[in-house]
Amino acid sequence: MKKNPKIISVEVSILDLPTIRPHKLSMATMMNQTMVITRITSEDGITGWGESTTIGGMTYGPESPEGMKLTIDQYIAPLLIGQESCNVNALMHKIEKNVKGNTFAKAGIETALLDAQGKRLGVTVSELLGGSINNKLGVLWTLASGNTDKDIEEAKHLISIKRHDTFKLKIGSNEPKKDVAHVVAIKKALGEDIRITVDINQAWDEYTAKTWIKVLQDNGIDLIEQPIIKTNFDGLARLTEYFHVPVMADEAVATPEDAMKLAKIRGGSVFAVKIMKTGGLYNAKKVAAIAEASDIGLYGGTMLEGTIGSVASAHAFSTFNNLSWGTELFGPLLLTDDIVTNPMTFRDCKLELPTKPGLGLEIDEDKFKFYKRK
Ligand code: MUC
Ligand code: MG
């Protein structure tokens, strides 16, 4: 084996896959998911795969799929071609110095570099990150059909086949009164043993949040995710202090720097970590370290990535000491098809970490071509 093989190509493709049903969030209704997939090949013939995925075009995050492809093609790939592929820290440092922001694009690149390096060394990505603490991660499901009865039916089915025992409800697109009645009806129908969380995706102002979180808390809802605008750090701290029900920061806590600022004022009693927000797996571990050092709970979040991004996230989250709120890495289950030949295993309300080198995935080249945007 050549000691330090150089990177010879960085190929970026945009893929569109349909969702199994409309997925209704406060800012968009998804009928399909668009994934930006990067394939990095080195002169030793080893290929690493990475995914950069957002939700709802540009309604959720600041990067669009088309913009991510352009950023990688135009600005990141030239920094990588001809470089020695094994030192992921040095490569990401170089990218960081030359390309500001664009954490989603960077997450896909770091994933591909780690996948390749894991394959090269014959170890999994979680082993590259120091080793997993949990090989099975709790995984919830998001009920977001937009209809209360349909959501209840969907949840009851998933409970009966032991796929999930925790559900997240996406609210914020209707009047709070209507949204909260929807949540309470689902909580009542599913019973006390089923954990229900709500994600408002920043849709309420602080006063509205104070009024309606009280009702959610009184009705036994387990967790309130990002009720107010992400920039209102102090408001998040006030709500965290005021309520007994845990308040989770999602959009507010993107980078390690955000985590540090929020931890100082206790803006959230739980942090949702996502490799897209942090710009990769190593930074996700930094956010987790800040949370752990501050006695803030951890939750493994998703941007509804397909299997590549979800498995990359799972490898990172598996290394956290205390993933007290589990994960929401169900993205691939929301899609009608997959571009890998060995999809993730979901069993007994948990997902199982792949054990093969790198991410542990085999790409189905035919499906890849089929879903690739022409
Ligand atoms: C979000 O804001 O958490 C996660 C699950 C889901 O349904 O949407 C995402 C985004
Ligand atoms: Mg969220």
XYZ file of C-alpha atoms and ligand atoms in Angstrom:
385
model
C 0.000 0.000 0.000
C 1.332 3.421 -0.974
C 1.941 5.397 2.226
C 0.028 8.561 1.578
C -2.092 8.305 -1.568
C -3.080 11.564 -3.210
C -6.663 12.567 -3.954
C -7.313 12.326 -7.699
C -11.014 13.226 -7.994
C -13.897 14.879 -6.164
C -17.233 14.231 -7.887
C -20.440 15.870 -6.706
C -23.954 14.750 -7.724
C -27.424 15.973 -6.810
C -29.996 13.212 -6.255
C -33.761 13.571 -5.760
C -35.693 10.802 -3.989
C -39.445 10.849 -3.258
C -40.751 10.740 0.331
C -43.235 8.032 1.409
C -45.790 10.748 2.246
C -45.787 14.540 2.425
C -43.656 15.624 5.419
C -45.104 18.850 6.817
C -42.828 21.183 8.779
C -43.509 24.745 9.916
C -41.485 26.161 7.009
C -42.104 23.675 4.166
C -43.893 20.508 3.107
C -41.486 17.965 1.645
C -42.603 15.689 -1.197
C -39.064 14.576 -1.911
C -35.578 14.909 -0.480
C -32.586 16.257 -2.349
C -29.181 14.885 -1.422
C -25.798 16.202 -2.501
C -23.481 13.210 -2.690
C -19.704 13.587 -2.936
C -17.396 10.797 -4.028
C -13.694 11.318 -3.315
C -11.210 8.957 -4.979
C -7.494 8.642 -4.260
C -4.651 7.123 -6.248
C -4.828 3.886 -4.209
C -8.270 3.335 -5.787
C -10.147 3.875 -2.507
C -13.382 5.837 -2.740
C -15.058 7.665 0.125
C -18.693 8.801 0.084
C -20.206 11.805 1.804
C -23.620 13.481 1.919
C -24.650 17.126 2.305
C -28.384 17.480 2.739
C -30.759 20.217 3.804
C -34.534 20.423 4.225
C -37.029 22.276 2.032
C -34.757 24.055 -0.444
C -33.563 27.182 1.340
C -36.442 27.405 3.838
C -34.513 25.707 6.650
C -30.804 26.407 6.286
C -28.621 28.928 4.478
C -27.221 26.457 1.914
C -29.141 25.139 -1.106
C -28.329 21.776 -2.728
C -27.283 23.535 -5.931
C -25.147 25.982 -3.951
C -23.444 23.132 -2.075
C -22.502 21.467 -5.349
C -21.122 24.740 -6.670
C -19.161 25.401 -3.457
C -17.575 21.962 -3.563
C -16.876 21.944 -7.327
C -15.544 25.467 -7.476
C -13.882 26.118 -4.123
C -13.343 22.913 -2.115
C -12.360 20.325 -4.748
C -9.334 22.372 -5.988
C -8.049 22.472 -2.384
C -8.195 18.670 -2.207
C -6.970 17.445 -5.599
C -3.336 16.330 -5.403
C -3.285 16.429 -1.584
C -2.446 13.431 0.590
C -5.773 11.954 1.550
C -4.987 10.376 4.940
C -4.753 13.447 7.149
C -8.396 14.472 7.532
C -7.644 17.137 10.171
C -5.105 18.874 7.934
C -7.442 18.786 4.918
C -10.414 20.149 6.874
C -8.173 22.830 8.387
C -7.106 23.906 4.907
C -10.740 24.036 3.768
C -11.730 26.015 6.876
C -9.040 28.618 6.166
C -10.151 29.082 2.564
C -13.925 28.576 2.643
C -15.997 30.335 5.295
C -19.333 28.986 6.495
C -20.921 26.338 4.241
C -21.017 23.754 7.015
C -23.363 21.410 5.105
C -20.970 21.193 2.156
C -18.037 20.660 4.545
C -19.855 17.890 6.440
C -20.198 15.879 3.214
C -16.510 16.343 2.427
C -15.321 15.312 5.884
C -17.610 12.272 5.769
C -16.132 11.156 2.430
C -12.554 11.612 3.713
C -13.321 9.590 6.862
C -15.126 6.866 4.882
C -12.084 6.476 2.625
C -9.584 6.517 5.490
C -11.615 3.941 7.438
C -11.689 1.643 4.382
C -7.944 2.139 3.929
C -7.158 1.194 7.531
C -9.862 -1.477 7.823
C -11.682 0.296 10.680
C -15.117 1.891 11.021
C -15.618 5.660 11.073
C -16.562 5.475 14.773
C -13.273 3.664 15.434
C -11.445 6.489 13.639
C -13.213 8.858 16.054
C -11.940 6.927 19.060
C -14.521 4.159 19.243
C -18.245 3.796 19.866
C -19.783 3.709 23.328
C -23.190 2.582 22.035
C -23.626 0.383 18.946
C -27.408 0.659 19.113
C -28.950 4.103 19.184
C -32.531 4.948 20.127
C -34.382 6.432 17.169
C -37.682 8.282 17.155
C -40.041 8.940 14.267
C -41.548 12.257 13.216
C -45.305 12.364 12.708
C -45.838 15.096 10.147
C -48.602 14.043 7.768
C -50.495 17.222 8.644
C -53.535 15.235 9.838
C -54.173 14.147 13.460
C -55.972 10.871 12.704
C -53.405 9.832 10.096
C -50.592 10.598 12.556
C -52.239 8.471 15.266
C -52.742 5.586 12.846
C -49.119 5.840 11.672
C -47.808 5.918 15.251
C -49.914 2.956 16.378
C -48.612 0.886 13.487
C -44.976 1.786 14.224
C -45.440 0.979 17.928
C -47.038 -2.390 17.064
C -44.057 -3.433 14.894
C -41.636 -2.146 17.593
C -39.971 0.299 15.251
C -40.416 3.387 17.444
C -41.618 4.227 20.944
C -40.980 7.977 20.783
C -42.557 10.436 18.358
C -41.737 13.996 17.425
C -44.524 16.256 16.188
C -43.772 19.156 13.891
C -45.910 22.153 14.717
C -45.837 25.890 14.118
C -47.541 26.227 10.743
C -51.057 26.680 12.228
C -52.532 28.816 14.981
C -50.908 27.658 18.259
C -54.312 26.661 19.670
C -54.943 24.283 16.767
C -51.380 22.895 16.833
C -51.437 22.287 20.572
C -54.846 20.558 20.375
C -53.325 18.260 17.694
C -50.399 17.400 20.001
C -52.614 16.781 23.027
C -54.954 14.531 20.992
C -51.992 12.417 19.841
C -50.535 12.207 23.356
C -53.933 11.042 24.716
C -54.403 8.482 21.925
C -50.934 6.932 22.378
C -50.901 6.867 26.180
C -48.431 7.658 28.923
C -45.700 5.199 27.975
C -45.086 6.757 24.573
C -42.756 9.722 24.650
C -43.944 12.752 22.650
C -41.727 15.687 21.732
C -42.647 18.760 19.709
C -40.529 20.769 17.287
C -41.784 24.291 16.599
C -38.889 25.140 14.264
C -38.668 28.759 15.522
C -42.284 29.573 14.610
C -43.353 31.215 17.910
C -42.333 34.473 19.519
C -41.242 34.320 23.143
C -44.616 35.377 24.551
C -46.500 32.780 22.447
C -43.984 30.171 23.567
C -44.506 31.036 27.226
C -48.273 30.722 26.831
C -48.383 27.445 24.896
C -45.442 25.521 26.353
C -47.377 25.731 29.633
C -50.275 23.805 28.033
C -47.897 21.274 26.462
C -46.122 20.799 29.797
C -49.448 20.341 31.648
C -50.402 17.638 29.143
C -47.270 15.579 29.700
C -45.262 16.461 26.584
C -41.674 15.344 27.135
C -39.517 17.866 25.256
C -39.939 21.231 23.495
C -37.598 21.793 20.537
C -36.560 25.241 19.264
C -39.798 27.125 20.025
C -38.436 30.592 19.157
C -36.197 32.270 16.581
C -32.695 30.834 16.649
C -31.014 34.187 17.322
C -32.901 34.740 20.605
C -30.380 32.956 22.845
C -31.504 34.856 25.958
C -35.131 33.918 25.293
C -34.155 30.260 25.081
C -32.392 30.624 28.433
C -35.469 32.279 29.969
C -37.785 29.499 28.725
C -35.357 26.818 29.939
C -35.320 28.391 33.393
C -39.086 28.998 33.532
C -40.357 25.549 32.544
C -39.921 22.151 34.074
C -40.326 20.429 30.672
C -36.885 20.392 28.964
C -36.329 22.932 26.195
C -33.998 21.836 23.404
C -31.874 24.114 21.217
C -31.772 22.980 17.577
C -31.347 25.720 14.960
C -29.740 27.951 17.657
C -26.914 25.512 18.349
C -25.099 24.985 15.065
C -21.362 25.326 15.708
C -19.167 24.703 18.774
C -19.071 28.500 19.198
C -22.894 28.597 19.478
C -22.749 25.713 21.936
C -20.270 27.597 24.110
C -22.399 30.764 24.166
C -25.603 28.852 24.910
C -24.003 26.659 27.564
C -22.766 29.767 29.418
C -26.340 31.090 29.791
C -28.009 27.646 29.858
C -29.945 28.337 26.680
C -31.531 24.901 26.517
C -31.334 21.880 28.764
C -30.709 19.688 25.709
C -28.675 20.332 22.534
C -29.623 18.769 19.177
C -26.334 17.946 17.436
C -26.299 17.604 13.631
C -23.207 17.007 11.525
C -24.613 19.379 8.862
C -24.868 22.262 11.343
C -21.425 21.655 12.831
C -19.671 21.126 9.489
C -18.678 17.540 10.167
C -18.223 14.739 12.669
C -15.254 16.148 14.572
C -17.085 19.413 15.259
C -20.158 17.418 16.330
C -17.942 15.822 18.961
C -16.847 19.302 20.093
C -20.475 20.395 20.579
C -21.097 17.186 22.521
C -18.060 17.851 24.710
C -19.323 21.346 25.564
C -22.776 19.953 26.401
C -21.338 17.160 28.519
C -19.066 19.571 30.403
C -22.092 21.797 31.094
C -24.478 19.017 32.158
C -26.644 19.709 29.114
C -28.392 16.686 27.582
C -27.602 15.452 24.065
C -29.831 14.501 21.173
C -28.643 13.129 17.841
C -30.375 15.252 15.231
C -30.940 14.901 11.493
C -31.400 17.054 8.427
C -33.363 14.093 7.056
C -30.324 12.828 5.237
C -30.375 9.574 3.306
C -28.336 6.574 4.408
C -24.852 8.036 3.866
C -25.475 11.121 6.026
C -27.511 9.218 8.612
C -24.874 6.516 9.041
C -22.127 9.156 9.270
C -24.156 10.859 12.016
C -24.688 7.533 13.780
C -20.936 6.865 13.824
C -20.328 10.277 15.428
C -23.224 10.027 17.923
C -22.177 6.520 18.960
C -19.017 8.041 20.465
C -20.923 10.408 22.804
C -20.823 9.520 26.494
C -24.443 10.204 27.187
C -26.935 10.466 24.376
C -29.711 10.929 26.916
C -32.399 11.895 24.394
C -31.534 9.333 21.712
C -31.581 10.206 18.023
C -33.910 10.974 15.138
C -31.825 9.254 12.445
C -34.827 7.891 10.583
C -34.197 9.876 7.361
C -33.787 6.851 5.044
C -37.136 5.454 6.264
C -38.903 8.565 5.028
C -37.763 7.846 1.458
C -39.305 5.381 -0.981
C -35.920 3.982 -2.005
C -32.236 3.890 -1.090
C -28.959 4.246 -2.979
C -27.116 1.637 -0.895
C -27.351 -2.138 -1.173
C -27.080 -2.591 2.623
C -29.595 -0.213 4.265
C -29.519 0.641 7.972
C -30.954 -1.908 10.391
C -33.763 -0.637 12.629
C -34.765 -3.108 15.342
C -36.545 -2.773 18.705
C -36.792 1.010 18.428
C -33.036 1.289 17.831
C -30.729 1.605 14.854
C -27.679 -0.599 14.670
C -24.293 0.814 13.749
C -22.731 -0.779 10.629
C -19.580 -2.753 11.407
C -17.781 -2.812 8.049
C -14.811 -0.450 7.403
C -15.468 3.230 6.798
C -19.151 4.084 6.925
C -19.815 0.409 6.209
C -21.967 1.078 3.128
C -22.059 -0.293 -0.419
C -23.412 2.086 -3.045
C -25.901 0.767 -5.600
C -24.500 2.402 -8.747
C -27.661 1.754 -10.804
C -29.933 3.404 -8.246
C -27.391 6.200 -7.899
C -27.583 6.877 -11.646
C -31.371 6.591 -11.655
C -31.919 9.241 -8.969
C -29.104 11.538 -10.097
C -30.373 14.870 -11.391
C -29.637 15.122 -15.107
C -35.591 19.487 12.579
O -35.783 20.671 12.687
O -35.342 18.915 13.606
C -35.718 16.460 12.039
C -36.719 15.542 11.996
C -37.679 16.020 11.116
O -38.747 15.501 10.824
O -37.274 17.200 10.626
C -35.962 17.450 11.062
C -35.605 18.848 11.232
Mg -35.550 20.655 14.930
